[in-house]
Short mmCIF file of C-alpha atoms (C1' of nucleotides) in Angstrom, two decimals:
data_model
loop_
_atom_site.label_atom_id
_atom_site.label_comp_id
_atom_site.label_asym_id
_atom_site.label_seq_id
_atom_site.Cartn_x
_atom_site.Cartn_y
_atom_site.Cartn_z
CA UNK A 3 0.00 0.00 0.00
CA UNK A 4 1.20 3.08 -0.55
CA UNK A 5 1.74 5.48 2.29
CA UNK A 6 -1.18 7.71 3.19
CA UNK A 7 -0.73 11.35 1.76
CA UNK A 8 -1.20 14.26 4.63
CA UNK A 9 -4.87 14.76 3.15
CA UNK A 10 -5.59 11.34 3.56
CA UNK A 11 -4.93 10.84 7.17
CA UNK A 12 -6.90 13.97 7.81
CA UNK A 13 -9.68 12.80 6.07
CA UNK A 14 -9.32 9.67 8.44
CA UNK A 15 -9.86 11.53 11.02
CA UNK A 16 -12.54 13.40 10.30
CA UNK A 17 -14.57 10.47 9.09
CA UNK A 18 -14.54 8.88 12.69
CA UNK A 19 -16.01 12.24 14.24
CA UNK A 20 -19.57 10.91 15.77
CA UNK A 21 -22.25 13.20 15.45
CA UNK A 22 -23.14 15.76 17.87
CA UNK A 23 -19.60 16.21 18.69
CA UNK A 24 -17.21 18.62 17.33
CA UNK A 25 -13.47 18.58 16.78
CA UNK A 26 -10.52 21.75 16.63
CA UNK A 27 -8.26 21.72 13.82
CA UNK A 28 -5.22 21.04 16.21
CA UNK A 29 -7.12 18.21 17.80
CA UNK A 30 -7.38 16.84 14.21
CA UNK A 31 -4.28 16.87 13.36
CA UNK A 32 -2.61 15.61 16.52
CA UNK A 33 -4.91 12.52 16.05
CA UNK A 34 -3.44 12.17 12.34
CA UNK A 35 -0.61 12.35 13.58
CA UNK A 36 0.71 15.77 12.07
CA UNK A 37 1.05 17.62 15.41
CA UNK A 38 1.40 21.53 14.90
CA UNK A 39 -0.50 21.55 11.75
CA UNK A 40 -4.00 22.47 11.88
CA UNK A 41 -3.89 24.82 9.01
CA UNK A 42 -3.48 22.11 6.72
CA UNK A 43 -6.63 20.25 8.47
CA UNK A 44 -8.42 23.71 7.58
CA UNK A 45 -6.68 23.08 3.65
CA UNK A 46 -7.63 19.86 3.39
CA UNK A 47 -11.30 20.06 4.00
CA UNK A 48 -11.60 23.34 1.61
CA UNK A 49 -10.25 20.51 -0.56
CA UNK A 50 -12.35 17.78 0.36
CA UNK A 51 -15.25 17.96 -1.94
CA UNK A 52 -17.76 17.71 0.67
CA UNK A 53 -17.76 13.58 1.20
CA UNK A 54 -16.86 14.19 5.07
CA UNK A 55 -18.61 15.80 8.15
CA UNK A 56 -16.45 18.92 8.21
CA UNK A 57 -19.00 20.39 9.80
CA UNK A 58 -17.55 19.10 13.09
CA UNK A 59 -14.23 20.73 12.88
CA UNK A 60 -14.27 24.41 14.17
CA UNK A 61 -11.12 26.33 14.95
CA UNK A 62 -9.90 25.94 18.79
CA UNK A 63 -12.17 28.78 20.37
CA UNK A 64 -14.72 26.84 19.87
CA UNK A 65 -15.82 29.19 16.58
CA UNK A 66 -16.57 28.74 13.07
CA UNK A 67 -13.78 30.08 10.92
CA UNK A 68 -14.46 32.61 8.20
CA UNK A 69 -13.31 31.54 4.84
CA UNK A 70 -13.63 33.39 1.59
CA UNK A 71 -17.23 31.08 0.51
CA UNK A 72 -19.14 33.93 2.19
CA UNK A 73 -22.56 32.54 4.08
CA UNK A 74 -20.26 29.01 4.43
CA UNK A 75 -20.57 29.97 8.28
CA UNK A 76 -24.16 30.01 8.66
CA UNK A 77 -24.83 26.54 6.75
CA UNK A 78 -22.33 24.61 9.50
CA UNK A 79 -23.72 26.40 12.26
CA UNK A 80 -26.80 25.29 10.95
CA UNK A 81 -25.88 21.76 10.20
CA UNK A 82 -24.31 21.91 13.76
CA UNK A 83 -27.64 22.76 15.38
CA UNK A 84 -29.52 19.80 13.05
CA UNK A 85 -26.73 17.07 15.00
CA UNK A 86 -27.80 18.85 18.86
CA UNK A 87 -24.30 20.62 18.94
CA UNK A 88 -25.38 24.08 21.12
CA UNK A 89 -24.01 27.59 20.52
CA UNK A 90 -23.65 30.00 23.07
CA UNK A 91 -24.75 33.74 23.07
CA UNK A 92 -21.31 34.63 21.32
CA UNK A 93 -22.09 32.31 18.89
CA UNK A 94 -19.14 29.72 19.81
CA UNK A 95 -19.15 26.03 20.68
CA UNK A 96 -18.44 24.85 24.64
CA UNK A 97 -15.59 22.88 23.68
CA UNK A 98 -15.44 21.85 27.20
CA UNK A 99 -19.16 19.95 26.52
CA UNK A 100 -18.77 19.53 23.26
CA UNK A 101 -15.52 18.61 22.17
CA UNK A 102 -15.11 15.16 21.22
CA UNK A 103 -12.67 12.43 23.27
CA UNK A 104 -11.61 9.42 20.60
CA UNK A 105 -11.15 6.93 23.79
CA UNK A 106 -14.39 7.83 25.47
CA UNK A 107 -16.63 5.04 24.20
CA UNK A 108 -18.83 3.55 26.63
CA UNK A 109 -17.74 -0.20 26.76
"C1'" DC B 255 10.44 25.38 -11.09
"C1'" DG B 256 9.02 30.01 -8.62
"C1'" DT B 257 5.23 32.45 -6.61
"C1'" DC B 258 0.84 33.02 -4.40
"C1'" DT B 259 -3.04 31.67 -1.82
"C1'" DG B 260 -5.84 29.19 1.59
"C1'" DA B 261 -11.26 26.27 6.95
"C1'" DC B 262 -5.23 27.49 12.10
"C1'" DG B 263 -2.50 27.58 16.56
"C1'" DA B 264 0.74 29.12 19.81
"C1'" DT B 265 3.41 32.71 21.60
"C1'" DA B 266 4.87 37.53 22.35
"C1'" DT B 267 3.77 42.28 23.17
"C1'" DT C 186 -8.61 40.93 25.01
"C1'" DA C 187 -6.58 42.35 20.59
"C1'" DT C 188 -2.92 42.49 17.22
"C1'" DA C 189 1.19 40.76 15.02
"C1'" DT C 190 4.42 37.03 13.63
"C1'" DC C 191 6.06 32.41 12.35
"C1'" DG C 192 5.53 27.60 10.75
"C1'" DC C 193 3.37 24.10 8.01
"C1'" DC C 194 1.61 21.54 3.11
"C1'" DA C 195 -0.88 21.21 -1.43
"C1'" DG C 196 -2.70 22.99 -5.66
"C1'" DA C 197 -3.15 26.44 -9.35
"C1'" DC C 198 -0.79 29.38 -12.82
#
DNA sequence: CGTCTGACGATAT
DNA sequence: TATATCGCCAGAC
């Protein structure tokens, strides 16, 4: 097999998000393995094509980063809401409820 | 092959 | 709390 490209792992991760549970971009990339490199988690799902919940990544305030789509905000928020993910008054995610924990499956 | 751009995070001031 | 700076990779031209 050949070795997984950057993209690919991030993808990986992604995937595995559950719903109703959000990720940061660091958090994603530590988990692929590519410590220090959230921006290219933020690349890589511009790049995705839309066949992952990127939905559930948000930046590590717990906010929905502006990109240059324009109302690309509102429709995760919104997507967000649809899965039971909250937002506070200031429009930003309690991490600290939210957030999700890869090892925290009920056995 | 050089240059530019693009969903971030941590640290310093 | 806000602003500025650096590091990182891939794709388009």
């Amino acid at each position: 097999m050949n070795p997984p490209s950057t993209y690919q792992r991030i993808y990986a991760v992604v995937a595995r998000i559950p719903r109703g549970c959000v990720a940061t971009y660091g958090q994603v990339a530590q988990l692929a393995g590519l410590p220090g490199q959230a921006r290219l988690v933020g690349y890589a799902l511009s790049a995705c094509g839309g066949a992952l919940p990127w939905q559930r990544v948000v930046n590590a305030r717990g906010r929905i980063s502006p990109r240059g789509d324009g109302n690309g905000e509102e429709i995760q928020r919104q997507l967000l809401e649809s899965e039971g993910v909250r937002f506070d008054e200031g429009g930003r995610i309690p991490l600290a409820r939210y957030r999700w924990r890869p090892n925290d499956e009920h056995p």
